[in-house]
Amino acid sequence: MSFIWFLIIGGVIGWLAGLILGKDIPGGIIGNIIAGIIGAWIGGMLLGEWGPRVSDFYILPALLGAIILVFIVSLIMKSMRRAT
């Protein structure tokens, strides 16, 4: 059951990061889950473990890490679209 919560919280964090930046994550819900999980990892590496914790995610660092990831992915996608 904890794996399902892990996926749900990862998806919500990725979705919130996309909403905050106003950018779409490629891949829909799977992309949101991946962005949330990788964002949580990035946030944990850069910001540490602080704030509220839900299903192995520290929400604030995970959200900030996902925002960073979504911003970088959107820059890459924008440059790829311009190149074609």
XYZ file of N, CA and C in Angstrom:
252
model
N 0.817 -1.194 0.000
C 0.000 0.000 0.000
C 0.865 1.264 0.000
N 2.047 1.196 0.625
C 2.892 2.388 0.678
C 3.415 2.748 -0.718
N 3.597 1.760 -1.592
C 4.037 2.046 -2.956
C 2.980 2.834 -3.720
N 1.719 2.512 -3.508
C 0.626 3.247 -4.162
C 0.612 4.691 -3.668
N 0.778 4.892 -2.353
C 0.845 6.263 -1.824
C 2.040 6.999 -2.395
N 3.158 6.298 -2.545
C 4.366 6.876 -3.120
C 4.079 7.409 -4.522
N 3.380 6.625 -5.333
C 3.032 7.050 -6.694
C 2.034 8.208 -6.688
N 1.045 8.141 -5.815
C 0.029 9.202 -5.757
C 0.655 10.520 -5.329
N 1.445 10.505 -4.258
C 2.068 11.739 -3.773
C 3.062 12.264 -4.803
N 3.805 11.385 -5.456
C 4.714 11.814 -6.520
C 3.969 12.479 -7.660
N 2.833 11.919 -8.042
C 2.021 12.511 -9.105
C 1.460 13.861 -8.725
N 0.999 13.992 -7.495
C 0.445 15.271 -7.037
C 1.538 16.338 -6.984
N 2.715 15.982 -6.510
C 3.818 16.944 -6.444
C 4.227 17.379 -7.851
N 4.331 16.440 -8.785
C 4.645 16.794 -10.167
C 3.578 17.667 -10.801
N 2.321 17.359 -10.521
C 1.206 18.140 -11.052
C 1.221 19.566 -10.492
N 1.463 19.692 -9.181
C 1.528 21.014 -8.559
C 2.687 21.843 -9.116
N 3.816 21.202 -9.349
C 4.962 21.915 -9.923
C 4.618 22.445 -11.312
N 3.934 21.637 -12.115
C 3.502 22.086 -13.432
C 2.510 23.226 -13.352
N 1.607 23.172 -12.382
C 0.630 24.257 -12.202
C 1.300 25.553 -11.770
N 2.231 25.454 -10.851
C 2.906 26.645 -10.348
C 3.676 27.343 -11.464
N 4.349 26.561 -12.302
C 5.120 27.147 -13.396
C 4.280 27.437 -14.634
N 3.104 26.862 -14.710
C 2.268 27.041 -15.889
C 2.796 26.264 -17.089
N 3.502 25.186 -16.831
C 4.085 24.352 -17.889
C 3.471 22.963 -17.821
N 3.366 22.331 -18.969
C 2.891 20.950 -19.024
C 4.075 19.992 -19.001
N 3.912 18.916 -18.277
C 4.923 17.870 -18.243
C 4.620 16.899 -19.382
N 5.602 16.601 -20.233
C 5.349 15.594 -21.269
C 5.058 14.234 -20.626
N 4.122 13.518 -21.153
C 3.820 12.182 -20.665
C 2.596 12.098 -19.773
N 1.908 13.206 -19.561
C 0.677 13.177 -18.781
C 0.896 12.780 -17.342
N 0.060 11.873 -16.841
C 0.124 11.489 -15.427
C 1.413 10.733 -15.108
N 1.900 9.935 -16.042
C 3.170 9.222 -15.827
C 4.299 10.243 -15.710
N 4.269 11.272 -16.548
C 5.266 12.332 -16.473
C 5.202 13.081 -15.154
N 3.983 13.306 -14.656
C 3.824 13.961 -13.355
C 4.402 13.112 -12.229
N 4.142 11.823 -12.272
C 4.671 10.927 -11.236
C 6.191 10.926 -11.275
N 6.756 10.815 -12.473
C 8.216 10.803 -12.604
C 8.803 12.136 -12.153
N 8.186 13.244 -12.550
C 8.668 14.564 -12.138
C 8.602 14.727 -10.627
N 7.544 14.228 -10.008
C 7.411 14.318 -8.555
C 8.447 13.488 -7.824
N 8.708 12.286 -8.306
C 9.678 11.407 -7.651
C 11.098 11.938 -7.844
N 11.447 12.308 -9.075
C 12.786 12.851 -9.323
C 12.934 14.211 -8.633
N 11.873 15.002 -8.638
C 11.897 16.280 -7.937
C 12.109 16.110 -6.446
N 11.505 15.089 -5.863
C 11.711 14.818 -4.437
C 13.162 14.447 -4.175
N 13.749 13.701 -5.071
C 15.151 13.332 -4.931
C 16.051 14.571 -5.041
N 15.783 15.420 -6.049
C 16.560 16.647 -6.230
C 16.398 17.564 -5.018
N 15.159 17.737 -4.569
C 14.902 18.579 -3.406
C 15.576 18.065 -2.149
N 15.586 16.757 -1.987
C 16.260 16.172 -0.834
C 17.764 16.373 -0.879
N 18.321 16.286 -2.090
C 19.765 16.485 -2.245
C 20.153 17.939 -2.005
N 19.375 18.877 -2.552
C 19.722 20.296 -2.469
C 19.288 20.947 -1.161
N 18.128 20.569 -0.664
C 17.538 21.284 0.462
C 17.481 20.489 1.756
N 17.710 19.205 1.692
C 17.655 18.377 2.894
C 16.249 17.899 3.195
N 16.078 17.380 4.381
C 14.802 16.800 4.799
C 14.199 17.668 5.889
N 13.201 18.459 5.537
C 12.516 19.331 6.483
C 11.088 19.536 6.019
N 10.268 20.012 6.888
C 8.871 20.257 6.561
C 8.016 19.026 6.769
N 6.757 19.133 6.407
C 5.843 18.002 6.590
C 6.244 16.816 5.728
N 6.002 15.616 6.243
C 6.381 14.384 5.556
C 5.142 13.536 5.294
N 5.003 13.102 4.037
C 3.911 12.221 3.653
C 4.496 11.135 2.768
N 4.349 9.891 3.180
C 4.761 8.730 2.388
C 6.189 8.870 1.864
N 7.130 9.060 2.742
C 8.557 9.183 2.421
C 8.904 10.427 1.616
N 7.990 11.356 1.443
C 8.247 12.618 0.764
C 8.218 13.740 1.789
N 9.263 14.529 1.824
C 9.212 15.790 2.551
C 8.639 16.789 1.561
N 7.449 17.255 1.816
C 6.638 17.956 0.821
C 7.317 19.197 0.256
N 7.806 20.093 1.103
C 8.365 21.349 0.602
C 9.627 21.152 -0.227
N 10.629 20.396 0.225
C 11.787 20.168 -0.647
C 11.419 19.414 -1.924
N 10.476 18.478 -1.830
C 10.057 17.728 -3.012
C 9.387 18.649 -4.027
N 8.540 19.541 -3.559
C 7.868 20.473 -4.454
C 8.865 21.427 -5.107
N 9.792 21.958 -4.324
C 10.804 22.850 -4.886
C 11.708 22.118 -5.875
N 12.067 20.879 -5.575
C 12.862 20.082 -6.508
C 12.102 19.785 -7.785
N 10.810 19.501 -7.670
C 9.993 19.240 -8.859
C 9.839 20.502 -9.698
N 9.737 21.661 -9.055
C 9.659 22.919 -9.798
C 10.945 23.137 -10.587
N 12.082 22.875 -9.955
C 13.363 22.996 -10.657
C 13.406 22.048 -11.845
N 12.981 20.805 -11.636
C 12.990 19.817 -12.715
C 12.069 20.212 -13.857
N 10.862 20.646 -13.548
C 9.909 21.044 -14.586
C 10.443 22.238 -15.360
N 11.072 23.182 -14.682
C 11.651 24.339 -15.352
C 12.754 23.909 -16.319
N 13.630 23.024 -15.888
C 14.721 22.553 -16.753
C 14.170 21.777 -17.934
N 13.205 20.893 -17.695
C 12.609 20.121 -18.787
C 11.905 21.036 -19.779
N 11.217 22.067 -19.286
C 10.529 22.985 -20.196
C 11.524 23.770 -21.038
N 12.667 24.145 -20.461
C 13.702 24.822 -21.251
C 14.259 23.914 -22.340
N 14.495 22.663 -21.994
C 15.012 21.700 -22.976
C 13.997 21.475 -24.084
N 12.730 21.290 -23.709
C 11.691 21.063 -24.722
C 11.527 22.286 -25.624
N 11.627 23.478 -25.047
C 11.505 24.700 -25.832
C 12.651 24.828 -26.828
N 13.857 24.502 -26.413
C 15.000 24.578 -27.332
C 14.924 23.509 -28.414
N 14.353 22.340 -28.081
C 14.195 21.283 -29.084
C 13.159 21.686 -30.130
N 12.085 22.336 -29.680
C 11.053 22.789 -30.627
C 11.572 23.884 -31.537
N 12.410 24.755 -31.009
C 12.977 25.838 -31.792
C 13.970 25.317 -32.824
N 14.678 24.232 -32.492
C 15.693 23.676 -33.378
C 15.096 22.990 -34.595
N 13.843 22.562 -34.516
C 13.260 21.828 -35.642
C 12.605 22.725 -36.628
